Short mmCIF file of C-alpha atoms in Angstrom, two decimals:
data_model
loop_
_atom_site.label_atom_id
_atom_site.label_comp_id
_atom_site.label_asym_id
_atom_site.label_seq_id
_atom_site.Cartn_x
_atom_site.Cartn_y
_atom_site.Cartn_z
CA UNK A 142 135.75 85.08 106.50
CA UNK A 143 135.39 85.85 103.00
CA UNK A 144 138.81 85.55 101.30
CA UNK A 145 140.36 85.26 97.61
CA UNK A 146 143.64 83.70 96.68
CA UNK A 147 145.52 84.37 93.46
CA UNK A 148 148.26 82.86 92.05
CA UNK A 149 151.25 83.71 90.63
CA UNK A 150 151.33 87.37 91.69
CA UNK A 151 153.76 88.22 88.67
CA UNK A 152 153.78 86.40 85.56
CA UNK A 153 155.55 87.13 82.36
CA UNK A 154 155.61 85.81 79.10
CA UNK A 155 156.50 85.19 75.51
CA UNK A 156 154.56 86.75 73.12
CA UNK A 157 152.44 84.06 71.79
CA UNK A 158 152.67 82.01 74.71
CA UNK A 159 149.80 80.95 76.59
CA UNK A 160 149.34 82.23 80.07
CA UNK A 161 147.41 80.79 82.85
CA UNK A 162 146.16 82.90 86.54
CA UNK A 163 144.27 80.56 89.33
CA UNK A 164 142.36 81.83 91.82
CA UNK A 165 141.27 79.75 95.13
CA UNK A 166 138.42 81.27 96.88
CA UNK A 167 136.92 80.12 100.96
CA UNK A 168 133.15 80.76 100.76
CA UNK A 169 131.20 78.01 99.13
CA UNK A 170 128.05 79.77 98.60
CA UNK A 171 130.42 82.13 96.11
CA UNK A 172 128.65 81.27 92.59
CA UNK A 173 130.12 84.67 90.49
CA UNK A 174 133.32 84.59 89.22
CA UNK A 175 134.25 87.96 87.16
CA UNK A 176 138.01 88.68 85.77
CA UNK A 177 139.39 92.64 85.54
CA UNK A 178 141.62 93.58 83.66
CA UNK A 179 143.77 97.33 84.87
CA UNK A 180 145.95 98.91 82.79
CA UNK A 181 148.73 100.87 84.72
CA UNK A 182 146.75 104.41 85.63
CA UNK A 183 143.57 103.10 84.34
CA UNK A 184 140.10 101.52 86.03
CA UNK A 185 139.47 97.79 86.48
CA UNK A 186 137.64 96.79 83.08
CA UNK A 187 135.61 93.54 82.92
CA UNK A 188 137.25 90.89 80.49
CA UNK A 189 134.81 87.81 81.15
CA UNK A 190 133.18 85.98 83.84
CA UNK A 191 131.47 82.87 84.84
CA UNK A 192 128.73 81.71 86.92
CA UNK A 193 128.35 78.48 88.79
CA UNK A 194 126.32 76.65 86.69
CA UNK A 195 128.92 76.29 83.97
CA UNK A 196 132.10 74.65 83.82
CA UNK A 197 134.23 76.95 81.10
CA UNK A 198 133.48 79.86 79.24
CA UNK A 199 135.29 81.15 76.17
CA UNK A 200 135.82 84.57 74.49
CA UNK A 201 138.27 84.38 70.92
CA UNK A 202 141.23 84.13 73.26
CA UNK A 203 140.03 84.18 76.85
CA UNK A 204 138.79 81.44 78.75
CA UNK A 205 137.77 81.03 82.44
CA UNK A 206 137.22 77.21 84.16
CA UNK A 207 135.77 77.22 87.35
CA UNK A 208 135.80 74.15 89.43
CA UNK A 209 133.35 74.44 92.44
CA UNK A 210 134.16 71.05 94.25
CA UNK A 211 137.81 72.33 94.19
CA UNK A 212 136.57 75.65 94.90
CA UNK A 213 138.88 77.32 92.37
CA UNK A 214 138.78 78.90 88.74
CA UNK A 215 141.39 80.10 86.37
CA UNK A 216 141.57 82.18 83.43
CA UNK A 217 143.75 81.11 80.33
CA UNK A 218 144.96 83.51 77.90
CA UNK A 219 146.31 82.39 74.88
CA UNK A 220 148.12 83.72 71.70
CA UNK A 221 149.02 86.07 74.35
CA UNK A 222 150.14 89.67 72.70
CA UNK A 223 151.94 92.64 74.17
CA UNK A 224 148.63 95.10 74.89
CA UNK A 225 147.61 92.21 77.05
CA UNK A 226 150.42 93.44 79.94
CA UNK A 227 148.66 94.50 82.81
CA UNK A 228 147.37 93.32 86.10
CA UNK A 229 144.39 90.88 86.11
CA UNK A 230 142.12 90.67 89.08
CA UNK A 231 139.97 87.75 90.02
CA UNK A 232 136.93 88.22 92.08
CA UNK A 233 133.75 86.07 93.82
CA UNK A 234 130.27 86.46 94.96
CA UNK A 235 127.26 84.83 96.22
CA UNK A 236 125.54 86.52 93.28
CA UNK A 237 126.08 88.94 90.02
CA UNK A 238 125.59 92.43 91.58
CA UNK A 239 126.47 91.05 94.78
CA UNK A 240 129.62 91.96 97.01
CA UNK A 241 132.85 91.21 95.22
CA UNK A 242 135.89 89.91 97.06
CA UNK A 243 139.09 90.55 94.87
CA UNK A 244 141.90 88.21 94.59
CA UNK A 245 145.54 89.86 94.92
CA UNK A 246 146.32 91.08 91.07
CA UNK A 247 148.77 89.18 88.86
CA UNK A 248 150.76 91.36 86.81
CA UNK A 249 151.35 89.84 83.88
CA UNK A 250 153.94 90.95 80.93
CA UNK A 251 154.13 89.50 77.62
CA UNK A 252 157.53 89.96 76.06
CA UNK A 253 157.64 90.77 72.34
CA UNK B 103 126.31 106.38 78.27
CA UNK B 104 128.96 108.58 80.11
CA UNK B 105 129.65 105.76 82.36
CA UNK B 106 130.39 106.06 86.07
CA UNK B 107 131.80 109.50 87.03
CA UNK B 108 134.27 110.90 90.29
CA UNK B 109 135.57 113.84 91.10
CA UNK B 110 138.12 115.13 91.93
CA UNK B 111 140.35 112.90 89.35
CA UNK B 112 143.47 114.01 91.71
CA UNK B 113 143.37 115.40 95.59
CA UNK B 114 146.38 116.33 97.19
CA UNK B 115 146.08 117.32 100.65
CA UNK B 116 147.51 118.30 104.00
CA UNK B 117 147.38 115.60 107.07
CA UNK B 118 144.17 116.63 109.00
CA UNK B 119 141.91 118.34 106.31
CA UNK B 120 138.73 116.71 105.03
CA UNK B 121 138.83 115.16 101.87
CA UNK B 122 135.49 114.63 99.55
CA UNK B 123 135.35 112.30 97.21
CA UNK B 124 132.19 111.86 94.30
CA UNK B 125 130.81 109.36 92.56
CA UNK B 126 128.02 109.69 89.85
CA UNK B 127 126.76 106.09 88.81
CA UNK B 128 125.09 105.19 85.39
CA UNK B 129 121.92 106.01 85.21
CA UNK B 130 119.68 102.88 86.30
CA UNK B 131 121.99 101.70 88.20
CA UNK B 132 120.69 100.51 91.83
CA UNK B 133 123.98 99.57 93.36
CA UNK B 134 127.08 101.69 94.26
CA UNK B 135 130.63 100.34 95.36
CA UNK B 136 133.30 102.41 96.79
CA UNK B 137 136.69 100.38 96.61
CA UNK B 138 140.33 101.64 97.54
CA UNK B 139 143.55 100.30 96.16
CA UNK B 140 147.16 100.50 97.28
CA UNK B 141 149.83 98.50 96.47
CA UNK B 142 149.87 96.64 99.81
CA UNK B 143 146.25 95.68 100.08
CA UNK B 144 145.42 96.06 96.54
CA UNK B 145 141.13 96.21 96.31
CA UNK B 146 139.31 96.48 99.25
CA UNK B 147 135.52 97.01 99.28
CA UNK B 148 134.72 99.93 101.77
CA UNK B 149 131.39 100.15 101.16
CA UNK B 150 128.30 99.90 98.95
CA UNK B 151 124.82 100.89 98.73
CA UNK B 152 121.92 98.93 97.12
CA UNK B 153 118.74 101.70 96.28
CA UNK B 154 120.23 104.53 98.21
CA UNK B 155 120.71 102.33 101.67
CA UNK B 156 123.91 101.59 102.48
CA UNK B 157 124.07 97.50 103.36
CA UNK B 158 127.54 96.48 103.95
CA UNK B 159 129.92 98.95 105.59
CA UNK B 160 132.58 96.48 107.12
CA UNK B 161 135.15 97.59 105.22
CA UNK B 162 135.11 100.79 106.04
CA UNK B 163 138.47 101.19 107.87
CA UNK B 164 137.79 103.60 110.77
CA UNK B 165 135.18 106.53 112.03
CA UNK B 166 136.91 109.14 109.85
CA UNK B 167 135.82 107.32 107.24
CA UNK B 168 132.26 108.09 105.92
CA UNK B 169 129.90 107.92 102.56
CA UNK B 170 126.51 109.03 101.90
CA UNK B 171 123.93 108.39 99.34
CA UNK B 172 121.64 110.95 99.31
CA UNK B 173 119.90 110.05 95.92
CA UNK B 174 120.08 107.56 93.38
CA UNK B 175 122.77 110.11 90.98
CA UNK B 176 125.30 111.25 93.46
CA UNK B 177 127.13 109.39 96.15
CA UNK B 178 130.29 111.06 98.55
CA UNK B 179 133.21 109.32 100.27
CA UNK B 180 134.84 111.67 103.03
CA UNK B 181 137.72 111.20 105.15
CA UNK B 182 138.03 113.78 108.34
CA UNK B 183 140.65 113.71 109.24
CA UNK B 184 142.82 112.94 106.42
CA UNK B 185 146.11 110.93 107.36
CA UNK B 186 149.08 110.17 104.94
CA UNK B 187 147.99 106.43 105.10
CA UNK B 188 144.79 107.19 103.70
CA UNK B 189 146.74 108.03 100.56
CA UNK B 190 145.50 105.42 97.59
CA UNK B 191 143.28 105.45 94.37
CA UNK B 192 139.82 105.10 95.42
CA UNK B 193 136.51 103.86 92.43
CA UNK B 194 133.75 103.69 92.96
CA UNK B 195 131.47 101.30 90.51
CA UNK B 196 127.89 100.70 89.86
CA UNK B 197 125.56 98.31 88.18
CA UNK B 198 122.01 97.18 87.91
CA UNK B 199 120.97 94.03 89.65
CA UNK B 200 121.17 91.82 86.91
CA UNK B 201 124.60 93.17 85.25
CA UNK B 202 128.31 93.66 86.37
CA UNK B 203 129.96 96.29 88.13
CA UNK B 204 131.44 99.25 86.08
CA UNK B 205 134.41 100.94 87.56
CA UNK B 206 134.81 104.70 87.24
CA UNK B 207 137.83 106.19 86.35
CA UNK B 208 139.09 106.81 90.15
CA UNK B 209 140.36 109.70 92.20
CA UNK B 210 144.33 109.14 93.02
CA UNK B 211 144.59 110.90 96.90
CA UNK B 212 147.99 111.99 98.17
CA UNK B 213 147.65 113.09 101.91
CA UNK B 214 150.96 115.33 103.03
#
């Protein structure tokens, strides 16, 4: 079936240090590739996303790459800052709107 | 925009009562999610609804588990009977067909 890997689960860092979350997912028809972001008590908040057609996609500090052959994209944070601690969430689907499958969360902490 | 809205915003109940859950999309929004998190299976989809019809309820974990969508504003989540491992946060999110999903702010459950 459908399914979503992330990797690592927990990830911390220096403040100013880059950080890097991959995400492996099984259906090849998947072509949308959004990123959450959750603050502890809060909602999942969109931070960027990508669709097939495009290789990379940046946004001042946040990039995604998506490699389809490989089936698997990452996001890349860096000049990472404290107020980016919280747990990211990778997703897929066959379309924008569509059904989204959710990777695992990586909790990431940036150390001042 | 008010964004997507659920009540209650916290539900503590007894084992066996029936628990109902809201959700209020944005307005123009045709699609409606309803997602539950816990720490051991972090997202799951339960269910969502594309103009009113409901289209992919696999998710939803077991026949005390039903949501309705009686209009295109208002959209419940009920759980009869209520069990202690049906404690989580549950969202629901909506978006039009062309845009992302928008999470609302969640109702946090706690079943006695």
């Amino acid at each position: 079936g459908e399914n979503v890997e992330q990797h690592p689960s927990t990830l911390s860092v220096q403040e100013g240090d880059s950080a890097v979350i991959k995400c492996t997912y099984s259906d090849s028809a998947s072509n949308y590739f959004p990123w959450y972001k959750q603050e502890l008590g809060k909602r999942p908040q969109l931070i960027i996303d990508i669709r097939s057609n495009v290789g990379e996609k940046k946004d001042q500090r946040i990039a995604v790459t998506l490699n389809k052959t490989a089936k698997h994209f990452s996001l890349h944070i860096t000049e990472t800052q404290p107020e980016d601690s919280a747990v990211y969430f990778c997703a897929a689907s066959k379309f924008q709107g569509g059904k989204l499958i959710f990777g695992q969360g990586t909790e990431l902490s940036v150390k001042p | 925009d008010a964004g997507v809205i659920q009540s209650p915003r916290h539900e503590v109940t007894e084992m066996g009562q029936e628990v109902t859950l809201r959700c209020k999309p944005i307005s123009g929004h045709n699609s409606l999610f309803w997602y539950r998190q816990t720490m051991m299976r972090g997202l799951e989809l339960l269910i969502y609804f594309n103009n009113n019809v409901p289209i992919d309820d696999s998710g939803m974990p077991e026949d005390r588990f039903s949501a309705k969508m009686p209009n295109a504003s208002f959209s419940t989540l009920k759980i009869q009977p209520s069990e202690p491992r049906d404690s989580a946060v549950y969202f629901c999110a909506s978006h039009r067909s062309t845009d992302t999903q928008y999470f609302g702010p969640g109702t946090r459950l706690t079943v006695l």
